[in-house]
Short mmCIF file of C-alpha atoms and ligand atoms in Angstrom, two decimals:
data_model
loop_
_atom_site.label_atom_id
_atom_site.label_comp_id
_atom_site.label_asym_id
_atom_site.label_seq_id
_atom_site.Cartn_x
_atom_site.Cartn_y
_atom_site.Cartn_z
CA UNK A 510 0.00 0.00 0.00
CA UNK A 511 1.43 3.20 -1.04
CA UNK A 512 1.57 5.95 1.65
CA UNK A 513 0.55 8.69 -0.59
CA UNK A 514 -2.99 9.15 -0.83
CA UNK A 515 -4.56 10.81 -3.30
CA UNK A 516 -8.46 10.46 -4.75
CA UNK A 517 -7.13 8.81 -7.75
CA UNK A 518 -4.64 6.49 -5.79
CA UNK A 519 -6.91 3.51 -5.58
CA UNK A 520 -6.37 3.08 -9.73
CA UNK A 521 -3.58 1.61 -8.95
CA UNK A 522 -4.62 -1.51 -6.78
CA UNK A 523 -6.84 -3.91 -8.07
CA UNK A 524 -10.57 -2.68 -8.23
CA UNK A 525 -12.94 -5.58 -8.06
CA UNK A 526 -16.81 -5.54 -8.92
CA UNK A 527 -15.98 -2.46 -11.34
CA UNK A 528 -17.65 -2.16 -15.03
CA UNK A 529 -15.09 -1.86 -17.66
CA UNK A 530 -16.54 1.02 -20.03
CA UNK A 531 -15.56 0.93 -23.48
CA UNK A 532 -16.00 4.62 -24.26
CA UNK A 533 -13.18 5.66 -22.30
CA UNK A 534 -13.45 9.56 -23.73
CA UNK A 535 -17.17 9.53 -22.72
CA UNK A 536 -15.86 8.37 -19.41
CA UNK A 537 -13.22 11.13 -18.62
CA UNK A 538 -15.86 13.55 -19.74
CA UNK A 539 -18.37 13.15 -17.37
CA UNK A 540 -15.75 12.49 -14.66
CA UNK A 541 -14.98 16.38 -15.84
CA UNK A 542 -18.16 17.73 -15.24
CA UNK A 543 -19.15 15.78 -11.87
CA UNK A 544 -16.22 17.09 -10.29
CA UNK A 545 -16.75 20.28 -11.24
CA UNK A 546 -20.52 19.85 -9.60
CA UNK A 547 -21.43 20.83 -5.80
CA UNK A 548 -20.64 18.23 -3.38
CA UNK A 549 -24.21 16.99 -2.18
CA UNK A 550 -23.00 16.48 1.45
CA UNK A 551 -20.80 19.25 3.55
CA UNK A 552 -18.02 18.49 6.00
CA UNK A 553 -19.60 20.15 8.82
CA UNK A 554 -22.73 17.80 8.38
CA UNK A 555 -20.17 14.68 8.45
CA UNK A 556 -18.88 16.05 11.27
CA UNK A 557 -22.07 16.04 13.46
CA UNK A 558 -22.25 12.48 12.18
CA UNK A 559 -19.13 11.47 13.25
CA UNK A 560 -19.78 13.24 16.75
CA UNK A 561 -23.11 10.85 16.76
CA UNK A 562 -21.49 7.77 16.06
CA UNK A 563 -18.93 8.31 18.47
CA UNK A 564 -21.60 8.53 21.32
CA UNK A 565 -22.93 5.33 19.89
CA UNK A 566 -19.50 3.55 20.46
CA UNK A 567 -19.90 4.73 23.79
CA UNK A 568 -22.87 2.75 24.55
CA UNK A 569 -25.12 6.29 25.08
CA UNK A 570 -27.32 6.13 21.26
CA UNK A 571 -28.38 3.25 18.70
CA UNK A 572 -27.96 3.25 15.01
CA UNK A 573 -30.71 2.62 12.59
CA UNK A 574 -29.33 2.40 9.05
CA UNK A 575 -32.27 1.30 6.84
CA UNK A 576 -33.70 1.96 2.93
CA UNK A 577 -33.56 0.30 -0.25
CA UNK A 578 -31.09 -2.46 -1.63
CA UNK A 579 -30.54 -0.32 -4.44
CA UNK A 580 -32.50 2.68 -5.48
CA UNK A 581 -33.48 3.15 -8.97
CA UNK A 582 -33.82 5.88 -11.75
CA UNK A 583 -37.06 4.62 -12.70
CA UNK A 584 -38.58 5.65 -9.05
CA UNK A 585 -39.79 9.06 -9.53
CA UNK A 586 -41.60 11.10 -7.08
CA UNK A 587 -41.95 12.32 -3.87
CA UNK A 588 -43.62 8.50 -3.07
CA UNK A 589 -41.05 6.72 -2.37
CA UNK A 590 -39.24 8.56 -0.95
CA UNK A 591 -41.51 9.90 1.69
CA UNK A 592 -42.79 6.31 2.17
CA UNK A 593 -39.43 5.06 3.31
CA UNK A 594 -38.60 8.19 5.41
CA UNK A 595 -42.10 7.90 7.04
CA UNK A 596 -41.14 4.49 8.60
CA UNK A 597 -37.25 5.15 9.77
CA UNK A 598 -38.79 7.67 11.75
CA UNK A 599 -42.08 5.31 13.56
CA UNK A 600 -39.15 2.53 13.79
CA UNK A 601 -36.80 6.08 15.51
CA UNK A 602 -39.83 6.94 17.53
CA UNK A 603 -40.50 3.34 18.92
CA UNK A 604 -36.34 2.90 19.57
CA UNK A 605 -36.74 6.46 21.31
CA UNK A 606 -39.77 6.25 23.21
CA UNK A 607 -39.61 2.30 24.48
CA UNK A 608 -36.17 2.33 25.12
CA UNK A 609 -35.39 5.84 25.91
CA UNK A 610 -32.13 5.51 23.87
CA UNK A 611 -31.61 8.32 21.28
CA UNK A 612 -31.25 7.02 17.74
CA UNK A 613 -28.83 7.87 15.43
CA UNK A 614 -30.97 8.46 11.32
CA UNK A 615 -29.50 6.79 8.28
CA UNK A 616 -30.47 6.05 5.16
CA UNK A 617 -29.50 3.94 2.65
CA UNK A 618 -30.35 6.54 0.21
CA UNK A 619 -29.68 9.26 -2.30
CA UNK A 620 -26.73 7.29 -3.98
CA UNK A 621 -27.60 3.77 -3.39
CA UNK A 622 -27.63 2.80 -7.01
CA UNK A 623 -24.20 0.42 -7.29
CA UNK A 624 -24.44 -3.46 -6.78
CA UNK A 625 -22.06 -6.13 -6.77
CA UNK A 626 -22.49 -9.47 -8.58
CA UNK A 627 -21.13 -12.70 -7.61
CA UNK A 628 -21.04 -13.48 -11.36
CA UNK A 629 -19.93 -10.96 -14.54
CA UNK A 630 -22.12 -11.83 -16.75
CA UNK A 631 -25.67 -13.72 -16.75
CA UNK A 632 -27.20 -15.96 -19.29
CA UNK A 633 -30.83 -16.29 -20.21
CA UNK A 634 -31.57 -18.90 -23.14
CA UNK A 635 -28.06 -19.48 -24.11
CA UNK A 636 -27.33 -15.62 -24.55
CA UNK A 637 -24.38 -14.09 -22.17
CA UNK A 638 -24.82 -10.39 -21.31
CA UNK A 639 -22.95 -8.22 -18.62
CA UNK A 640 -24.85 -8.58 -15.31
CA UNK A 641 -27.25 -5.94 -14.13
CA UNK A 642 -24.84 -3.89 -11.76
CA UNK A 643 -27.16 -1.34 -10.21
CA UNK A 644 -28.84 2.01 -12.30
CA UNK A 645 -25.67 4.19 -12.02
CA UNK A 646 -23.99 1.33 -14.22
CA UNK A 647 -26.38 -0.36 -16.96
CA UNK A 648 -29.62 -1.25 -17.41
CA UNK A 649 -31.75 -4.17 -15.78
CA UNK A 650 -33.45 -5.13 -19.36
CA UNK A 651 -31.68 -8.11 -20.63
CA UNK A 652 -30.63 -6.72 -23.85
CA UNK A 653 -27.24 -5.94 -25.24
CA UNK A 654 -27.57 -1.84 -25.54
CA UNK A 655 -29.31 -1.91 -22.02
CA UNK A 656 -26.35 -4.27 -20.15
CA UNK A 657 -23.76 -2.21 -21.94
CA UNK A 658 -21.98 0.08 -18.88
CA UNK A 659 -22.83 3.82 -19.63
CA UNK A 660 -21.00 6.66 -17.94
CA UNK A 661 -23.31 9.32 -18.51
CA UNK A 662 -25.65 6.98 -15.92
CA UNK A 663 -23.00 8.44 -13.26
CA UNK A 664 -24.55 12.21 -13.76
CA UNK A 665 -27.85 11.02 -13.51
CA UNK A 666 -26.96 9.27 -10.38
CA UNK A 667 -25.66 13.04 -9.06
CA UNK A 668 -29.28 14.81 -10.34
CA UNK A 669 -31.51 11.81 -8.70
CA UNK A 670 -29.18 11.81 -5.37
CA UNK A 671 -29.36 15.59 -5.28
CA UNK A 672 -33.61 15.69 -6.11
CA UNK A 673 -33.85 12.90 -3.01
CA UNK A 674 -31.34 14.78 -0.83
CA UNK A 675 -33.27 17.65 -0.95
CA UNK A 676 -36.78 16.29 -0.70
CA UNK A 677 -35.02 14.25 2.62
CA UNK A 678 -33.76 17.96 3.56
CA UNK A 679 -37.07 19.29 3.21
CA UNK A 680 -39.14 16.10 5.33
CA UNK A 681 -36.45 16.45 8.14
CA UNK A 682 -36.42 20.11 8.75
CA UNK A 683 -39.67 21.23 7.48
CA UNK A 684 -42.11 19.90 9.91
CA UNK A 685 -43.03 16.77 8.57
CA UNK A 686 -40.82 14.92 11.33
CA UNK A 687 -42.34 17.35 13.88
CA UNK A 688 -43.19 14.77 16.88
CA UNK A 689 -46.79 16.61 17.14
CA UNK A 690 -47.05 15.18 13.48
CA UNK A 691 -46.50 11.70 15.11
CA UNK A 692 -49.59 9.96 14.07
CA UNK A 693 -49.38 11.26 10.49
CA UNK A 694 -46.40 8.80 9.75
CA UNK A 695 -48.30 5.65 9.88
CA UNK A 696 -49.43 4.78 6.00
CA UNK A 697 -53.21 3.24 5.20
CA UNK A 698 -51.93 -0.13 4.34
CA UNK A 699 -50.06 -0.51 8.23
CA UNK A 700 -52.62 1.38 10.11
CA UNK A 701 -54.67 -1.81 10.92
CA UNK A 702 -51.75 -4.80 11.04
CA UNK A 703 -51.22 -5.70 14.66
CA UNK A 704 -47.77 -3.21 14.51
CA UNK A 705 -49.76 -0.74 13.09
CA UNK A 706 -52.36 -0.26 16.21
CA UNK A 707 -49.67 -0.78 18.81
CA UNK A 708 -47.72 2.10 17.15
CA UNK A 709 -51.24 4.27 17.10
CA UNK A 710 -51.27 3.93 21.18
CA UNK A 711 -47.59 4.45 20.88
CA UNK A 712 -48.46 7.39 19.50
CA UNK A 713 -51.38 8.18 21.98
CA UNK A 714 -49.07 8.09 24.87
CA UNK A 715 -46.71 10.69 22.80
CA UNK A 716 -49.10 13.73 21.76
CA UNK A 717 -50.54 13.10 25.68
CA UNK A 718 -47.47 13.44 27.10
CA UNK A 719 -46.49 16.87 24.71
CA UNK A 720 -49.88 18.33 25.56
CA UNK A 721 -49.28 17.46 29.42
CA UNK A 722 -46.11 19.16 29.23
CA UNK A 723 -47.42 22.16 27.18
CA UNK A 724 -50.24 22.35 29.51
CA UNK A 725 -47.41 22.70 32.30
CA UNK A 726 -46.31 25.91 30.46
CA UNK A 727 -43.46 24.18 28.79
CA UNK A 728 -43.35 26.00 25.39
CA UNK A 729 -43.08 23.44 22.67
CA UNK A 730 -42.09 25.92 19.84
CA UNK A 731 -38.81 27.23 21.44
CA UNK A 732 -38.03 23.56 21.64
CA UNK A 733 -36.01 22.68 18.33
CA UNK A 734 -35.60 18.88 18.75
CA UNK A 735 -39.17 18.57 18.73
CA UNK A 736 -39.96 20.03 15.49
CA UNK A 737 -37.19 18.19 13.25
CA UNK A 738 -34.53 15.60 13.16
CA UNK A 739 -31.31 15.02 11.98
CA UNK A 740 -31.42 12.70 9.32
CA UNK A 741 -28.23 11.57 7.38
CA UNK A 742 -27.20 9.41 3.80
CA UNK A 743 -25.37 6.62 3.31
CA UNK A 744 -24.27 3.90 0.25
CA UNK A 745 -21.74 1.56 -0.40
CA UNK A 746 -19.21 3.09 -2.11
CA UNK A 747 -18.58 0.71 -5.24
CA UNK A 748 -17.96 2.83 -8.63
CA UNK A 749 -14.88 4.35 -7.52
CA UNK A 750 -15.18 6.36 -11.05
CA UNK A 751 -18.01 8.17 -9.37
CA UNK A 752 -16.89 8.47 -6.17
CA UNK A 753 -13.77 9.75 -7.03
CA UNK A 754 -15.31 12.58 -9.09
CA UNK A 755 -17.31 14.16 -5.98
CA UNK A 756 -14.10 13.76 -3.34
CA UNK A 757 -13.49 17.57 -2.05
CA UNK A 758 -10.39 19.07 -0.28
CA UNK A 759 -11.79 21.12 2.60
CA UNK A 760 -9.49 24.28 3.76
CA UNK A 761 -10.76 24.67 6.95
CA UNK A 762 -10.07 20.98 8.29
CA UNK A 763 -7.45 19.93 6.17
CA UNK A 764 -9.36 16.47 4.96
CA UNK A 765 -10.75 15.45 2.03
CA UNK A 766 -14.36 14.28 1.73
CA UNK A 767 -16.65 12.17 -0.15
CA UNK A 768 -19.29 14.14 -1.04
CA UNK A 769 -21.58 11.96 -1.88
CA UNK A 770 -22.64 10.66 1.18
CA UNK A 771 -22.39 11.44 4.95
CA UNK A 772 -21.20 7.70 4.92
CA UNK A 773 -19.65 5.40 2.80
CA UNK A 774 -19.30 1.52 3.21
CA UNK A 775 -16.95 -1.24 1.97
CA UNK A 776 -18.88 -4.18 0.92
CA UNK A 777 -18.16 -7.72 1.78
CA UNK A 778 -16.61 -8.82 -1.90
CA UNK A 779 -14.60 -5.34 -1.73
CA UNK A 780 -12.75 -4.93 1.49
CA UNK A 781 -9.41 -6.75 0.49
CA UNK A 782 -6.73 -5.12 2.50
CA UNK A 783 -4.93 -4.14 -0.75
CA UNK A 784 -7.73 -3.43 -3.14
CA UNK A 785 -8.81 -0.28 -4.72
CA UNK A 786 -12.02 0.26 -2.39
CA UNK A 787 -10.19 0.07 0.69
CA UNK A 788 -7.50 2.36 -0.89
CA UNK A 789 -10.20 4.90 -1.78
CA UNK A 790 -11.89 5.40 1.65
CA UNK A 791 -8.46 5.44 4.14
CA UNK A 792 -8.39 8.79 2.77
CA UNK A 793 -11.71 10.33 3.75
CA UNK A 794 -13.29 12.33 6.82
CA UNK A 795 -16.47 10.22 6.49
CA UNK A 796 -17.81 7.78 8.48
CA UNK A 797 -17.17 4.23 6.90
CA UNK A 798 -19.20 1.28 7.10
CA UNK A 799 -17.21 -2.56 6.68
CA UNK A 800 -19.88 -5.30 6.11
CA UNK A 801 -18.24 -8.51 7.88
CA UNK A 802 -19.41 -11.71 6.74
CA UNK A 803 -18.49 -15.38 8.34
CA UNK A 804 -15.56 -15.77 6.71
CA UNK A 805 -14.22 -12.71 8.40
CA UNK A 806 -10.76 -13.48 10.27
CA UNK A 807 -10.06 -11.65 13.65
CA UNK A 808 -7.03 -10.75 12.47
CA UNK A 809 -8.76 -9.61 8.72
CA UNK A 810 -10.55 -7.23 11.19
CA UNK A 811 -7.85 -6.05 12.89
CA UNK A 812 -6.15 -4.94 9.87
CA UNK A 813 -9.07 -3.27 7.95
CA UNK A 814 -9.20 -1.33 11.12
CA UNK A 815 -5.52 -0.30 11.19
CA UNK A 816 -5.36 0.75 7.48
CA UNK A 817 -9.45 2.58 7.53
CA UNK A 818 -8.80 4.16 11.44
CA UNK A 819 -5.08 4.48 11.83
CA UNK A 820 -5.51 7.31 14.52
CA UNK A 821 -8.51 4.93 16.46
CA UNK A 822 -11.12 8.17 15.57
CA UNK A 823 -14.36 8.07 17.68
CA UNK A 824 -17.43 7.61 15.26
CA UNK A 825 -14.82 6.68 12.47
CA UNK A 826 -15.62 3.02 11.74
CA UNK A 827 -18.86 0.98 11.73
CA UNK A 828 -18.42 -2.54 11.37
CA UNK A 829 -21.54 -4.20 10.31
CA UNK A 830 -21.82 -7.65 10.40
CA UNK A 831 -23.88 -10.03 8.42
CA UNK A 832 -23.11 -13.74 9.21
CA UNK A 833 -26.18 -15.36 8.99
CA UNK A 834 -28.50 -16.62 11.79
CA UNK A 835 -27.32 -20.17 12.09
CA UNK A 836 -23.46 -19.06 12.33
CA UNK A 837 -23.51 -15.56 14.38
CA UNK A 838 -23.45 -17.70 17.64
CA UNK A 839 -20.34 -19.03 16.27
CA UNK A 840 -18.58 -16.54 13.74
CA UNK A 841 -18.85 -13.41 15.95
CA UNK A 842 -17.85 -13.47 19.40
CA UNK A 843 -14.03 -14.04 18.27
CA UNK A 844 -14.55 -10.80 16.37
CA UNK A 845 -16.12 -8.84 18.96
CA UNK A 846 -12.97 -10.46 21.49
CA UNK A 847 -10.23 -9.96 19.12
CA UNK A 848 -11.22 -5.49 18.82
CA UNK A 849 -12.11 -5.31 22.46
CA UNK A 850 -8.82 -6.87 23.36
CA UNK A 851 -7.24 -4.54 21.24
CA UNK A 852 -8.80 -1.61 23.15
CA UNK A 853 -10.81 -0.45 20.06
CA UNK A 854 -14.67 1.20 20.39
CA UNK A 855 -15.72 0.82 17.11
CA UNK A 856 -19.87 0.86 16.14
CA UNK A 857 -20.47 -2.03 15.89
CA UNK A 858 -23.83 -2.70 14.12
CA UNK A 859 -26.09 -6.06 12.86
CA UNK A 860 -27.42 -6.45 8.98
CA UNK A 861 -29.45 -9.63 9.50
CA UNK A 862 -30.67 -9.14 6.17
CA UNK A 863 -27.94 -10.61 4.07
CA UNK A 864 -26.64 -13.61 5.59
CA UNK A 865 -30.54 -14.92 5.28
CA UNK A 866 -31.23 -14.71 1.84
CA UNK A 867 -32.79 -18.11 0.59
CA UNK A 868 -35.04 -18.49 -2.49
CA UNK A 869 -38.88 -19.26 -1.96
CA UNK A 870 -40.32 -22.71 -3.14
CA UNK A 871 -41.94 -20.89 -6.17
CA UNK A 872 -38.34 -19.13 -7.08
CA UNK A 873 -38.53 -16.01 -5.47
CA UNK A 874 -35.20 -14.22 -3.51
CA UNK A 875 -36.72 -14.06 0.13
CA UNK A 876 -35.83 -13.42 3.62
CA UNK A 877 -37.83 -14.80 6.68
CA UNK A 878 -38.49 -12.64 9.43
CA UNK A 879 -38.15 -15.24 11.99
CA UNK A 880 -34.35 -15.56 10.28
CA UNK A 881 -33.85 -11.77 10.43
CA UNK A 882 -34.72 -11.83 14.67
CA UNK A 883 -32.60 -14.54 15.04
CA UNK A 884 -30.00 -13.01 13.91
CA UNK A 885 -30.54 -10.15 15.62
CA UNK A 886 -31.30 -12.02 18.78
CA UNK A 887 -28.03 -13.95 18.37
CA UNK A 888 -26.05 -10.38 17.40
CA UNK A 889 -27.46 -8.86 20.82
CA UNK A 890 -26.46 -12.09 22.89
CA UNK A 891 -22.71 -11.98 21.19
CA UNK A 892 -22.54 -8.88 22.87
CA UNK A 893 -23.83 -9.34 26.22
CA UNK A 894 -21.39 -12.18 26.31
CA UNK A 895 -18.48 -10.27 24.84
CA UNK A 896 -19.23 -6.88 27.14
CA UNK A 897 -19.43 -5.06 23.75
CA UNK A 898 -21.92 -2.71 22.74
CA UNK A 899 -24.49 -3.66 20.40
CA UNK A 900 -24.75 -0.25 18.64
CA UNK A 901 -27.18 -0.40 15.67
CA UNK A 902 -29.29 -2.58 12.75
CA UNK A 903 -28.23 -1.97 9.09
CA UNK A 904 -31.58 -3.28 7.04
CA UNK A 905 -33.32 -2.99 4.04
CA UNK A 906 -37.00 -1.61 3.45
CA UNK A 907 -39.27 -0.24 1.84
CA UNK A 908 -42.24 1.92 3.16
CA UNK A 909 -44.46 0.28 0.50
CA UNK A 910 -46.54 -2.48 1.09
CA UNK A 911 -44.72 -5.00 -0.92
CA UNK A 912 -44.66 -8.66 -0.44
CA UNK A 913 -40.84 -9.77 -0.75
CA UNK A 914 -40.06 -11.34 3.04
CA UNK A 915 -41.60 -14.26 4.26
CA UNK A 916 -43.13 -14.59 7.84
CA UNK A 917 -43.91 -11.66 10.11
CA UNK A 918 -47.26 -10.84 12.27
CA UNK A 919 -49.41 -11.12 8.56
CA UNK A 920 -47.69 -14.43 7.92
CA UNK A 921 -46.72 -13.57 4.44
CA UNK A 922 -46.04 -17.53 2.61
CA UNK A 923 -44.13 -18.52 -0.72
CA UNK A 924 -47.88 -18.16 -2.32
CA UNK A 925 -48.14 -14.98 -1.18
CA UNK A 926 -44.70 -13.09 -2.14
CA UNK A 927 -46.25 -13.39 -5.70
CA UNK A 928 -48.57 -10.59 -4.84
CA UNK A 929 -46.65 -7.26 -4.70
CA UNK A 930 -42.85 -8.46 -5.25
CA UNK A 931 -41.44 -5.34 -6.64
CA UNK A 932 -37.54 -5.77 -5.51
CA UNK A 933 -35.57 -5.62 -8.57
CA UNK A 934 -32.60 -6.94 -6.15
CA UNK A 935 -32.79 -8.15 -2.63
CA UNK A 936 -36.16 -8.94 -0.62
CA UNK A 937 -37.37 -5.90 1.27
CA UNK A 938 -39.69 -5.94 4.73
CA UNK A 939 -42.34 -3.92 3.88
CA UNK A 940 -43.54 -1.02 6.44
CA UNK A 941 -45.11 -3.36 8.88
CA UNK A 942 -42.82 -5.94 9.01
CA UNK A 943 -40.32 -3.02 9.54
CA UNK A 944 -42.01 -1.70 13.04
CA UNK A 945 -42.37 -5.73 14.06
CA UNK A 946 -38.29 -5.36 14.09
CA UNK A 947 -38.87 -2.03 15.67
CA UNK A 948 -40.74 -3.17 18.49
CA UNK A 949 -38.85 -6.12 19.04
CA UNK A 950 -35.42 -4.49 19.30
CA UNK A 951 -36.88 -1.79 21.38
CA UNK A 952 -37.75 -4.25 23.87
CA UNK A 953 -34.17 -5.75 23.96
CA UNK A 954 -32.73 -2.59 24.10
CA UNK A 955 -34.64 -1.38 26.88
CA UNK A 956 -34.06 -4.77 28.63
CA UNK A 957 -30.26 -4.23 28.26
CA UNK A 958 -30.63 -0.97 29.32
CA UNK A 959 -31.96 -1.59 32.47
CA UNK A 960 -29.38 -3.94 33.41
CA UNK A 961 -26.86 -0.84 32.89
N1 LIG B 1376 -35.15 15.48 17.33
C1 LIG B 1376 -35.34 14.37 18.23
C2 LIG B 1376 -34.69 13.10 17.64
O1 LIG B 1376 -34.39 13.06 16.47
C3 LIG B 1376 -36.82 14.12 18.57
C4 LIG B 1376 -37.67 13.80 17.38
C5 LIG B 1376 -38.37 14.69 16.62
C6 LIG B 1376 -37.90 12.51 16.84
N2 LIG B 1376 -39.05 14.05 15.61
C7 LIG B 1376 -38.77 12.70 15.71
C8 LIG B 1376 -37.48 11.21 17.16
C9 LIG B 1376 -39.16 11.61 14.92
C10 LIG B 1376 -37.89 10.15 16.38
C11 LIG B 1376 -38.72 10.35 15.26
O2 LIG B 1376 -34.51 12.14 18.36
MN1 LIG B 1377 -28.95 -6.01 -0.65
#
């Protein structure tokens, strides 16, 4: 690894799960014009993030790190968006209110548009194309003009991120998140599943205690935190080409930034020690995310953490760990051992989603929810055996009421993912399934709470 680090360092280590493009002039040229475009994220914001991670490494706030497996250009709208936003914040308000733990907003959003492939290419009826690698790449049409990598995709990754930034801007800040608007956040389709009325007295219990309070003369509207939240964007950083293109030098703290997102994460298939993604993020002031699967090493760990958080940064490094619920038990209490031992507080946080992918009986990519709290279950018990801190849940939802994950308090079966499976990638829970989790970490949490 050279010492010099540069943005454009990492093109000289080997870049896995990268599209070659075969208009390299087209390429350059819209590497020109991104970088010449307004960073989408300021250093000052990714500072505020870093401050919040750092109390969650302390044990004193939870992460919730949820939204799409990828996002695509074909989503337009305010929907969507909304939708998912709507949900992270019942799932905040549940974590906040049953647990009395504050909770730390992340999306996976406004960027999330890269995927890697376990295979290069995919062939339907003897006919090899380039797989589908996410809308900032190629298209998801099986055709040769659609699976053929296009760079000017990367600037209409920058407009959509920016249009979704600012709509998220505008829900956080704008009143929408205001906690008197509390009941306005449940949609139609969840108001009457089990979750759905157990976050309505949820939500009872809230507006009565604000007009208690207000009736005490406390004066809601000089109260800030009330009205808005902070509410920050994340991806995994795989098309370096991009990335690269939106990395800022800032003045005041000497760093450079991605400014893409407030974080950035290294994906299981891309955190080789002497790759190009790891070489890429060293160099940054963001918080960065490292997805840990089973066949993570203690000592694989140990190094990621030496080259991505030389200076042991608080709110620098999130490891997020996705073994899979029939191997957490097993694969990561050595893990959690191996960084306490080494007197490191990083955040450490659970994605139950992607060790539990299985495919249904009647061939569709699913999840079940009784897999997803296991892991979780398993993830909190590491932890309580370790003396670690289990800091957050890294997941992937929608707020629409799709049918993609099996199991849950509407008992969704094989026969009935066929009804609204929408996920052009990995199995989403749908809003209700999503406040189940809620409610069921919440309890956890406020059990491990209590026990100091
Ligand atoms: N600002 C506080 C927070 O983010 C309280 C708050 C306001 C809140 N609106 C919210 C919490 C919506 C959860 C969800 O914690
Ligand atoms: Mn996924």
């Amino acid at each position: 690894m050279s010492l010099v680090w540069q943005p454009s360092s990492w093109r000289s280590h080997t870049a896995l799960q990268m599209p070659s493009y075969h208009d390299t002039h087209a390429l350059q040229e819209t590497e020109r014009r991104l970088s010449g475009l307004p960073s989408l994220i300021f250093p000052g914001e990714i500072s505020q993030l870093r401050e919040r991670l750092a109390a969650v490494s302390r044990g004193e706030a939870f992460l919730l790190q949820g939204g799409d497996c990828a996002e695509s250009f074909d989503e337009y709208g305010q929907g969507p968006v909304e939708s998912t936003f709507r949900v992270i914040l019942q799932m905040a308000v549940v974590l906040t209110y049953a647990a009395a733990c504050p909770v730390v907003k992340v999306g996976r959003i406004a960027g999330q548009f890269a995927k890697p492939r376990s295979s290069d290419t995919e062939v339907q009826d003897g006919v090899t194309l380039p797989s589908y690698r996410g809308d900032i790449i190629n298209g998801s049409a099986f055709t040769a003009q659609a699976r053929q990598p296009d760079p000017t995709r990367l600037l209409t990754a920058y407009s959509h991120s920016a249009t979704t930034l600012n709509l998220l801007r505008a829900l956080a800040q704008g009143g929408f998140a205001d906690l008197h608007e509390v009941h306005r956040w449940t949609a139609d389709f969840v108001r009457s599943s089990p979750q759905g009325e157990r976050f309505e007295e949820l939500a009872d219990r809230i507006t009565q205690s604000l007009a208690f309070m207000e009736a005490c003369g406390f004066d809601a509207r000089r109260t800030p935190q009330l009205h808005a939240v902070e509410f920050y964007t994340s991806h995994e950083a795989l098309l370096l080409h991009y990335e690269e293109a939106l990395t800022r030098f800032n003045e005041r703290t000497g760093n450079w930034y991605g400014g893409s997102a407030h974080m950035l994460w290294l994906g299981e298939r891309t955190r080789r020690l002497d790759g190009a993604h790891v070489e890429y993020l060293r160099g940054l002031g963001n918080a960065i995310g490292v997805k840990l699967g089973p066949s993570a090493s203690p000592d694989d760990v140990l190094r990621l953490m030496d080259v991505l958080d030389p200076d042991q940064e608080p709110g620098r490094l999130v490891l997020i760990t996705r073994m899979g619920s029939d191997r957490v038990a097993d694969r990561l209490p050595p893990l959690l051992r191996a960084v306490r031992r080494a007197g490191r507080t990083p955040v450490w946080c659970c994605d139950p989603m992607h060790g539990n992918t299985v495919t249904s009986s009647n061939g569709f990519k699913t999840r079940d929810f009784e897999r997803i709290l296991q892991e979780l279950r398993g993830f909190f018990a590491a932890h309580g055996q370790e003396g670690t801190y289990a800091g957050g849940l890294h997941f992937e939802m929608t707020g629409q009421d799709v049918t993609e994950c099996r199991g849950g308090a509407q008992e969704l079966t094989d026969e009935g993912l066929s009804a609204r499976y929408r996920s052009a990638c990995d199995p989403r829970l749908n809003g209700s399934q999503s406040l189940e989790l809620a409610f069921q970490i919440a309890a956890v949490l406020k059990a491990a709470h209590k026990s100091g």
